[in-house]
Amino acid sequence: MKNFALIGAAGYIAPRHMRAIKETSNHLAVAYDINDSVGIIDSISPQSEFFTEFERFHEHAHRLQRTPSSALDYVSVCSPNHLHHPHIAAGLRLGCDVICEKPLVPTSALVDELQRVERETGKRVFNILQLRHHAAILALREKVAAAPAATKFDVELTYITSRGKWYAESWKGDSRKSFGLATNIGVHFYDMLHFIFGGLQRNVVHHSDAVSAAGYLEYERARVRWFLSIDASDLPAQVAGRQTTFRNIDVNGEKLEFSDGFTDLHTTSYREILAGRGYGLEDARHCIETVEVIRSATPVRDAQGEAHPLARRSA
């Protein structure tokens, strides 16, 4: 049984990490968040220590390290995006391996810095890239690998997940903390595309604002038109009023169905990490480089017919 600490216990994604720790028969020893709305802990790990001040959490973690039976093995990081780097570094320097939510960090330079801290501490960082474990994604990857080497697939990716007015007031609506829409909600899709279709060759942005973004990505094996939005008005007519999220990936005109099968992917990710097969810093570099370019790009007019249909509507 491994001992875990969790940073960011009040966040949306934290319960999935808590359950993954429990479902892999491990122990959540201590959790931290500046907010105290963490009642979910009662149904998962009610004996866990909890702190709302990082200094008290950090001192408690150091005390745990003095005794082999209580020493922390892993720190799980679920804090807001802009805090991932310092929290990962703190976990490594506690003598723990670290499991972090995506986006891991905003820039490839910070990946380099974390690799330096890995070397200094002898510990490792793992990123949750759960779509790489999804059965439909793995099947498509095999299909692409089996196709003739010269084949390029035409892909249209649409992800609309409508958010209320709270979003703009939260850290997620502050680009200094979330690093923008494409980074916050798109990074795992870019990782998925790289995982399936290989190295990125072109990265063009056609549209970008606070609530939506769109562009064109060309990989070794695919041409991808993508559109991301948190604006409910972008929902297709056939689902508007009935559901708040629309997720669709078409590959050569065929819909990739992956709406189901998400429930246990964090637990699967934890099992793989604990078995020595987790995805580390270099695995995450590609999608970090992709969003780094998207954030800094100036949207261009579509002169080659490469834009997503919804991007053309937004232009």
PDB file of N, CA and C in Angstrom, residues 31-105:
ATOM      1  N   ALA A  31      -4.594  15.774   2.639  1.00  0.00           N
ATOM      2  CA  ALA A  31      -5.048  16.571   1.510  1.00  0.00           C
ATOM      3  C   ALA A  31      -4.969  18.052   1.871  1.00  0.00           C
ATOM      4  N   TYR A  32      -4.890  18.874   0.824  1.00  0.00           N
ATOM      5  CA  TYR A  32      -4.771  20.326   1.024  1.00  0.00           C
ATOM      6  C   TYR A  32      -5.580  21.060  -0.026  1.00  0.00           C
ATOM      7  N   ASP A  33      -6.214  22.138   0.391  1.00  0.00           N
ATOM      8  CA  ASP A  33      -6.827  23.110  -0.520  1.00  0.00           C
ATOM      9  C   ASP A  33      -7.087  24.380   0.266  1.00  0.00           C
ATOM     10  N   ILE A  34      -7.015  25.523  -0.396  1.00  0.00           N
ATOM     11  CA  ILE A  34      -7.330  26.777   0.303  1.00  0.00           C
ATOM     12  C   ILE A  34      -8.824  26.870   0.599  1.00  0.00           C
ATOM     13  N   ASN A  35      -9.634  26.126  -0.168  1.00  0.00           N
ATOM     14  CA  ASN A  35     -11.075  26.070   0.083  1.00  0.00           C
ATOM     15  C   ASN A  35     -11.401  24.830   0.912  1.00  0.00           C
ATOM     16  N   ASP A  36     -12.441  24.943   1.748  1.00  0.00           N
ATOM     17  CA  ASP A  36     -12.750  23.829   2.647  1.00  0.00           C
ATOM     18  C   ASP A  36     -14.009  23.059   2.239  1.00  0.00           C
ATOM     19  N   SER A  37     -14.463  23.213   1.002  1.00  0.00           N
ATOM     20  CA  SER A  37     -15.624  22.457   0.516  1.00  0.00           C
ATOM     21  C   SER A  37     -15.158  21.091   0.018  1.00  0.00           C
ATOM     22  N   VAL A  38     -14.779  20.256   0.955  1.00  0.00           N
ATOM     23  CA  VAL A  38     -14.172  18.965   0.618  1.00  0.00           C
ATOM     24  C   VAL A  38     -14.908  17.819   1.298  1.00  0.00           C
ATOM     25  N   GLY A  39     -16.213  17.963   1.478  1.00  0.00           N
ATOM     26  CA  GLY A  39     -16.985  16.922   2.139  1.00  0.00           C
ATOM     27  C   GLY A  39     -16.951  15.593   1.427  1.00  0.00           C
ATOM     28  N   ILE A  40     -16.594  15.594   0.136  1.00  0.00           N
ATOM     29  CA  ILE A  40     -16.478  14.347  -0.626  1.00  0.00           C
ATOM     30  C   ILE A  40     -15.497  13.387   0.034  1.00  0.00           C
ATOM     31  N   ILE A  41     -14.539  13.926   0.782  1.00  0.00           N
ATOM     32  CA  ILE A  41     -13.547  13.071   1.444  1.00  0.00           C
ATOM     33  C   ILE A  41     -14.224  12.084   2.390  1.00  0.00           C
ATOM     34  N   ASP A  42     -15.346  12.494   2.992  1.00  0.00           N
ATOM     35  CA  ASP A  42     -16.025  11.623   3.955  1.00  0.00           C
ATOM     36  C   ASP A  42     -16.469  10.303   3.340  1.00  0.00           C
ATOM     37  N   SER A  43     -16.817  10.320   2.057  1.00  0.00           N
ATOM     38  CA  SER A  43     -17.306   9.102   1.417  1.00  0.00           C
ATOM     39  C   SER A  43     -16.185   8.280   0.791  1.00  0.00           C
ATOM     40  N   ILE A  44     -14.960   8.814   0.816  1.00  0.00           N
ATOM     41  CA  ILE A  44     -13.845   8.119   0.170  1.00  0.00           C
ATOM     42  C   ILE A  44     -12.740   7.791   1.166  1.00  0.00           C
ATOM     43  N   SER A  45     -12.327   8.782   1.939  1.00  0.00           N
ATOM     44  CA  SER A  45     -11.213   8.570   2.868  1.00  0.00           C
ATOM     45  C   SER A  45     -11.379   9.482   4.083  1.00  0.00           C
ATOM     46  N   PRO A  46     -12.357   9.190   4.958  1.00  0.00           N
ATOM     47  CA  PRO A  46     -12.680  10.114   6.048  1.00  0.00           C
ATOM     48  C   PRO A  46     -11.573  10.303   7.076  1.00  0.00           C
ATOM     49  N   GLN A  47     -10.595   9.403   7.139  1.00  0.00           N
ATOM     50  CA  GLN A  47      -9.524   9.530   8.126  1.00  0.00           C
ATOM     51  C   GLN A  47      -8.352  10.384   7.628  1.00  0.00           C
ATOM     52  N   SER A  48      -8.437  10.888   6.418  1.00  0.00           N
ATOM     53  CA  SER A  48      -7.339  11.697   5.874  1.00  0.00           C
ATOM     54  C   SER A  48      -7.215  13.016   6.630  1.00  0.00           C
ATOM     55  N   GLU A  49      -5.985  13.428   6.866  1.00  0.00           N
ATOM     56  CA  GLU A  49      -5.750  14.766   7.404  1.00  0.00           C
ATOM     57  C   GLU A  49      -6.043  15.796   6.306  1.00  0.00           C
ATOM     58  N   PHE A  50      -6.451  16.996   6.735  1.00  0.00           N
ATOM     59  CA  PHE A  50      -6.774  18.043   5.758  1.00  0.00           C
ATOM     60  C   PHE A  50      -6.318  19.392   6.280  1.00  0.00           C
ATOM     61  N   PHE A  51      -5.727  20.197   5.370  1.00  0.00           N
ATOM     62  CA  PHE A  51      -5.240  21.527   5.730  1.00  0.00           C
ATOM     63  C   PHE A  51      -5.683  22.544   4.672  1.00  0.00           C
ATOM     64  N   THR A  52      -5.916  23.780   5.126  1.00  0.00           N
ATOM     65  CA  THR A  52      -6.249  24.871   4.197  1.00  0.00           C
ATOM     66  C   THR A  52      -5.099  25.864   4.051  1.00  0.00           C
ATOM     67  N   GLU A  53      -3.988  25.582   4.712  1.00  0.00           N
ATOM     68  CA  GLU A  53      -2.789  26.422   4.567  1.00  0.00           C
ATOM     69  C   GLU A  53      -1.645  25.544   4.085  1.00  0.00           C
ATOM     70  N   PHE A  54      -0.993  25.981   3.005  1.00  0.00           N
ATOM     71  CA  PHE A  54       0.042  25.141   2.409  1.00  0.00           C
ATOM     72  C   PHE A  54       1.193  24.894   3.378  1.00  0.00           C
ATOM     73  N   GLU A  55       1.526  25.899   4.185  1.00  0.00           N
ATOM     74  CA  GLU A  55       2.654  25.754   5.108  1.00  0.00           C
ATOM     75  C   GLU A  55       2.401  24.635   6.121  1.00  0.00           C
ATOM     76  N   ARG A  56       1.160  24.556   6.631  1.00  0.00           N
ATOM     77  CA  ARG A  56       0.821  23.503   7.593  1.00  0.00           C
ATOM     78  C   ARG A  56       0.804  22.138   6.913  1.00  0.00           C
ATOM     79  N   PHE A  57       0.259  22.093   5.703  1.00  0.00           N
ATOM     80  CA  PHE A  57       0.281  20.852   4.931  1.00  0.00           C
ATOM     81  C   PHE A  57       1.715  20.384   4.695  1.00  0.00           C
ATOM     82  N   HIS A  58       2.580  21.304   4.303  1.00  0.00           N
ATOM     83  CA  HIS A  58       3.953  20.963   3.954  1.00  0.00           C
ATOM     84  C   HIS A  58       4.716  20.483   5.186  1.00  0.00           C
ATOM     85  N   GLU A  59       4.501  21.140   6.320  1.00  0.00           N
ATOM     86  CA  GLU A  59       5.169  20.722   7.558  1.00  0.00           C
ATOM     87  C   GLU A  59       4.684  19.337   7.989  1.00  0.00           C
ATOM     88  N   HIS A  60       3.376  19.094   7.870  1.00  0.00           N
ATOM     89  CA  HIS A  60       2.840  17.775   8.215  1.00  0.00           C
ATOM     90  C   HIS A  60       3.443  16.703   7.308  1.00  0.00           C
ATOM     91  N   ALA A  61       3.541  17.000   6.014  1.00  0.00           N
ATOM     92  CA  ALA A  61       4.120  16.035   5.074  1.00  0.00           C
ATOM     93  C   ALA A  61       5.561  15.721   5.437  1.00  0.00           C
ATOM     94  N   HIS A  62       6.325  16.742   5.839  1.00  0.00           N
ATOM     95  CA  HIS A  62       7.715  16.513   6.256  1.00  0.00           C
ATOM     96  C   HIS A  62       7.781  15.602   7.475  1.00  0.00           C
ATOM     97  N   ARG A  63       6.866  15.789   8.424  1.00  0.00           N
ATOM     98  CA  ARG A  63       6.862  14.933   9.610  1.00  0.00           C
ATOM     99  C   ARG A  63       6.548  13.487   9.239  1.00  0.00           C
ATOM    100  N   LEU A  64       5.635  13.299   8.295  1.00  0.00           N
ATOM    101  CA  LEU A  64       5.304  11.945   7.852  1.00  0.00           C
ATOM    102  C   LEU A  64       6.527  11.240   7.274  1.00  0.00           C
ATOM    103  N   GLN A  65       7.421  12.009   6.640  1.00  0.00           N
ATOM    104  CA  GLN A  65       8.579  11.414   5.975  1.00  0.00           C
ATOM    105  C   GLN A  65       9.606  10.842   6.956  1.00  0.00           C
ATOM    106  N   ARG A  66       9.474  11.177   8.234  1.00  0.00           N
ATOM    107  CA  ARG A  66      10.455  10.701   9.221  1.00  0.00           C
ATOM    108  C   ARG A  66      10.292   9.222   9.550  1.00  0.00           C
ATOM    109  N   THR A  67       9.081   8.692   9.290  1.00  0.00           N
ATOM    110  CA  THR A  67       8.780   7.316   9.684  1.00  0.00           C
ATOM    111  C   THR A  67       8.448   6.497   8.447  1.00  0.00           C
ATOM    112  N   PRO A  68       9.163   5.403   8.201  1.00  0.00           N
ATOM    113  CA  PRO A  68       8.934   4.626   6.975  1.00  0.00           C
ATOM    114  C   PRO A  68       7.484   4.209   6.764  1.00  0.00           C
ATOM    115  N   SER A  69       6.782   3.840   7.802  1.00  0.00           N
ATOM    116  CA  SER A  69       5.406   3.363   7.634  1.00  0.00           C
ATOM    117  C   SER A  69       4.436   4.466   7.234  1.00  0.00           C
ATOM    118  N   SER A  70       4.738   5.715   7.600  1.00  0.00           N
ATOM    119  CA  SER A  70       3.844   6.832   7.281  1.00  0.00           C
ATOM    120  C   SER A  70       4.353   7.684   6.121  1.00  0.00           C
ATOM    121  N   ALA A  71       5.574   7.431   5.678  1.00  0.00           N
ATOM    122  CA  ALA A  71       6.189   8.288   4.654  1.00  0.00           C
ATOM    123  C   ALA A  71       5.363   8.298   3.378  1.00  0.00           C
ATOM    124  N   LEU A  72       5.226   9.471   2.793  1.00  0.00           N
ATOM    125  CA  LEU A  72       4.471   9.636   1.555  1.00  0.00           C
ATOM    126  C   LEU A  72       5.266   9.075   0.383  1.00  0.00           C
ATOM    127  N   ASP A  73       4.573   8.368  -0.488  1.00  0.00           N
ATOM    128  CA  ASP A  73       5.176   7.835  -1.710  1.00  0.00           C
ATOM    129  C   ASP A  73       4.849   8.704  -2.924  1.00  0.00           C
ATOM    130  N   TYR A  74       3.624   9.250  -2.949  1.00  0.00           N
ATOM    131  CA  TYR A  74       3.155  10.034  -4.095  1.00  0.00           C
ATOM    132  C   TYR A  74       2.454  11.304  -3.617  1.00  0.00           C
ATOM    133  N   VAL A  75       2.582  12.351  -4.406  1.00  0.00           N
ATOM    134  CA  VAL A  75       1.766  13.557  -4.266  1.00  0.00           C
ATOM    135  C   VAL A  75       0.953  13.709  -5.544  1.00  0.00           C
ATOM    136  N   SER A  76      -0.364  13.807  -5.406  1.00  0.00           N
ATOM    137  CA  SER A  76      -1.246  14.037  -6.554  1.00  0.00           C
ATOM    138  C   SER A  76      -1.612  15.512  -6.608  1.00  0.00           C
ATOM    139  N   VAL A  77      -1.441  16.128  -7.774  1.00  0.00           N
ATOM    140  CA  VAL A  77      -1.636  17.567  -7.937  1.00  0.00           C
ATOM    141  C   VAL A  77      -2.876  17.820  -8.786  1.00  0.00           C
ATOM    142  N   CYS A  78      -3.880  18.462  -8.173  1.00  0.00           N
ATOM    143  CA  CYS A  78      -5.142  18.803  -8.844  1.00  0.00           C
ATOM    144  C   CYS A  78      -5.452  20.289  -8.680  1.00  0.00           C
ATOM    145  N   SER A  79      -4.451  21.085  -8.433  1.00  0.00           N
ATOM    146  CA  SER A  79      -4.632  22.511  -8.185  1.00  0.00           C
ATOM    147  C   SER A  79      -4.850  23.262  -9.497  1.00  0.00           C
ATOM    148  N   PRO A  80      -5.219  24.563  -9.440  1.00  0.00           N
ATOM    149  CA  PRO A  80      -5.357  25.357 -10.670  1.00  0.00           C
ATOM    150  C   PRO A  80      -4.080  25.312 -11.512  1.00  0.00           C
ATOM    151  N   ASN A  81      -4.246  25.448 -12.818  1.00  0.00           N
ATOM    152  CA  ASN A  81      -3.163  25.208 -13.775  1.00  0.00           C
ATOM    153  C   ASN A  81      -1.881  25.973 -13.462  1.00  0.00           C
ATOM    154  N   HIS A  82      -2.007  27.234 -13.064  1.00  0.00           N
ATOM    155  CA  HIS A  82      -0.813  28.059 -12.867  1.00  0.00           C
ATOM    156  C   HIS A  82      -0.004  27.636 -11.643  1.00  0.00           C
ATOM    157  N   LEU A  83      -0.584  26.774 -10.800  1.00  0.00           N
ATOM    158  CA  LEU A  83       0.125  26.304  -9.608  1.00  0.00           C
ATOM    159  C   LEU A  83       0.741  24.922  -9.790  1.00  0.00           C
ATOM    160  N   HIS A  84       0.511  24.298 -10.940  1.00  0.00           N
ATOM    161  CA  HIS A  84       1.028  22.945 -11.140  1.00  0.00           C
ATOM    162  C   HIS A  84       2.541  22.882 -10.964  1.00  0.00           C
ATOM    163  N   HIS A  85       3.254  23.794 -11.613  1.00  0.00           N
ATOM    164  CA  HIS A  85       4.720  23.711 -11.553  1.00  0.00           C
ATOM    165  C   HIS A  85       5.246  23.802 -10.122  1.00  0.00           C
ATOM    166  N   PRO A  86       4.878  24.831  -9.322  1.00  0.00           N
ATOM    167  CA  PRO A  86       5.420  24.873  -7.956  1.00  0.00           C
ATOM    168  C   PRO A  86       4.957  23.702  -7.096  1.00  0.00           C
ATOM    169  N   HIS A  87       3.727  23.230  -7.296  1.00  0.00           N
ATOM    170  CA  HIS A  87       3.254  22.112  -6.489  1.00  0.00           C
ATOM    171  C   HIS A  87       3.940  20.801  -6.879  1.00  0.00           C
ATOM    172  N   ILE A  88       4.196  20.611  -8.167  1.00  0.00           N
ATOM    173  CA  ILE A  88       4.953  19.432  -8.597  1.00  0.00           C
ATOM    174  C   ILE A  88       6.358  19.466  -7.996  1.00  0.00           C
ATOM    175  N   ALA A  89       7.010  20.616  -8.117  1.00  0.00           N
ATOM    176  CA  ALA A  89       8.372  20.740  -7.589  1.00  0.00           C
ATOM    177  C   ALA A  89       8.403  20.489  -6.084  1.00  0.00           C
ATOM    178  N   ALA A  90       7.397  20.993  -5.365  1.00  0.00           N
ATOM    179  CA  ALA A  90       7.340  20.776  -3.920  1.00  0.00           C
ATOM    180  C   ALA A  90       7.190  19.288  -3.614  1.00  0.00           C
ATOM    181  N   GLY A  91       6.354  18.592  -4.384  1.00  0.00           N
ATOM    182  CA  GLY A  91       6.179  17.154  -4.172  1.00  0.00           C
ATOM    183  C   GLY A  91       7.456  16.377  -4.415  1.00  0.00           C
ATOM    184  N   LEU A  92       8.166  16.713  -5.483  1.00  0.00           N
ATOM    185  CA  LEU A  92       9.436  16.043  -5.766  1.00  0.00           C
ATOM    186  C   LEU A  92      10.432  16.269  -4.634  1.00  0.00           C
ATOM    187  N   ARG A  93      10.476  17.494  -4.118  1.00  0.00           N
ATOM    188  CA  ARG A  93      11.447  17.825  -3.078  1.00  0.00           C
ATOM    189  C   ARG A  93      11.064  17.257  -1.724  1.00  0.00           C
ATOM    190  N   LEU A  94       9.812  16.798  -1.592  1.00  0.00           N
ATOM    191  CA  LEU A  94       9.429  16.042  -0.398  1.00  0.00           C
ATOM    192  C   LEU A  94       9.944  14.604  -0.464  1.00  0.00           C
ATOM    193  N   GLY A  95      10.479  14.223  -1.631  1.00  0.00           N
ATOM    194  CA  GLY A  95      10.943  12.856  -1.816  1.00  0.00           C
ATOM    195  C   GLY A  95       9.883  11.943  -2.372  1.00  0.00           C
ATOM    196  N   CYS A  96       8.896  12.515  -3.068  1.00  0.00           N
ATOM    197  CA  CYS A  96       7.777  11.744  -3.610  1.00  0.00           C
ATOM    198  C   CYS A  96       7.774  11.782  -5.131  1.00  0.00           C
ATOM    199  N   ASP A  97       7.248  10.728  -5.738  1.00  0.00           N
ATOM    200  CA  ASP A  97       6.835  10.812  -7.130  1.00  0.00           C
ATOM    201  C   ASP A  97       5.550  11.625  -7.182  1.00  0.00           C
ATOM    202  N   VAL A  98       5.298  12.263  -8.323  1.00  0.00           N
ATOM    203  CA  VAL A  98       4.161  13.180  -8.439  1.00  0.00           C
ATOM    204  C   VAL A  98       3.281  12.770  -9.608  1.00  0.00           C
ATOM    205  N   ILE A  99       1.964  12.778  -9.368  1.00  0.00           N
ATOM    206  CA  ILE A  99       0.966  12.550 -10.411  1.00  0.00           C
ATOM    207  C   ILE A  99       0.200  13.857 -10.587  1.00  0.00           C
ATOM    208  N   CYS A 100       0.192  14.394 -11.793  1.00  0.00           N
ATOM    209  CA  CYS A 100      -0.410  15.715 -12.005  1.00  0.00           C
ATOM    210  C   CYS A 100      -1.476  15.662 -13.086  1.00  0.00           C
ATOM    211  N   GLU A 101      -2.532  16.427 -12.849  1.00  0.00           N
ATOM    212  CA  GLU A 101      -3.567  16.617 -13.865  1.00  0.00           C
ATOM    213  C   GLU A 101      -3.002  17.421 -15.038  1.00  0.00           C
ATOM    214  N   LYS A 102      -3.721  17.380 -16.147  1.00  0.00           N
ATOM    215  CA  LYS A 102      -3.365  18.188 -17.304  1.00  0.00           C
ATOM    216  C   LYS A 102      -4.079  19.541 -17.209  1.00  0.00           C
ATOM    217  N   PRO A 103      -3.559  20.580 -17.840  1.00  0.00           N
ATOM    218  CA  PRO A 103      -2.261  20.624 -18.503  1.00  0.00           C
ATOM    219  C   PRO A 103      -1.136  20.600 -17.470  1.00  0.00           C
ATOM    220  N   LEU A 104      -0.117  19.819 -17.758  1.00  0.00           N
ATOM    221  CA  LEU A 104       0.966  19.630 -16.793  1.00  0.00           C
ATOM    222  C   LEU A 104       1.574  20.973 -16.406  1.00  0.00           C
ATOM    223  N   VAL A 105       2.096  21.688 -17.366  1.00  0.00           N
ATOM    224  CA  VAL A 105       2.641  23.032 -17.215  1.00  0.00           C
ATOM    225  C   VAL A 105       2.372  23.763 -18.530  1.00  0.00           C
TER     226      VAL A 105
END
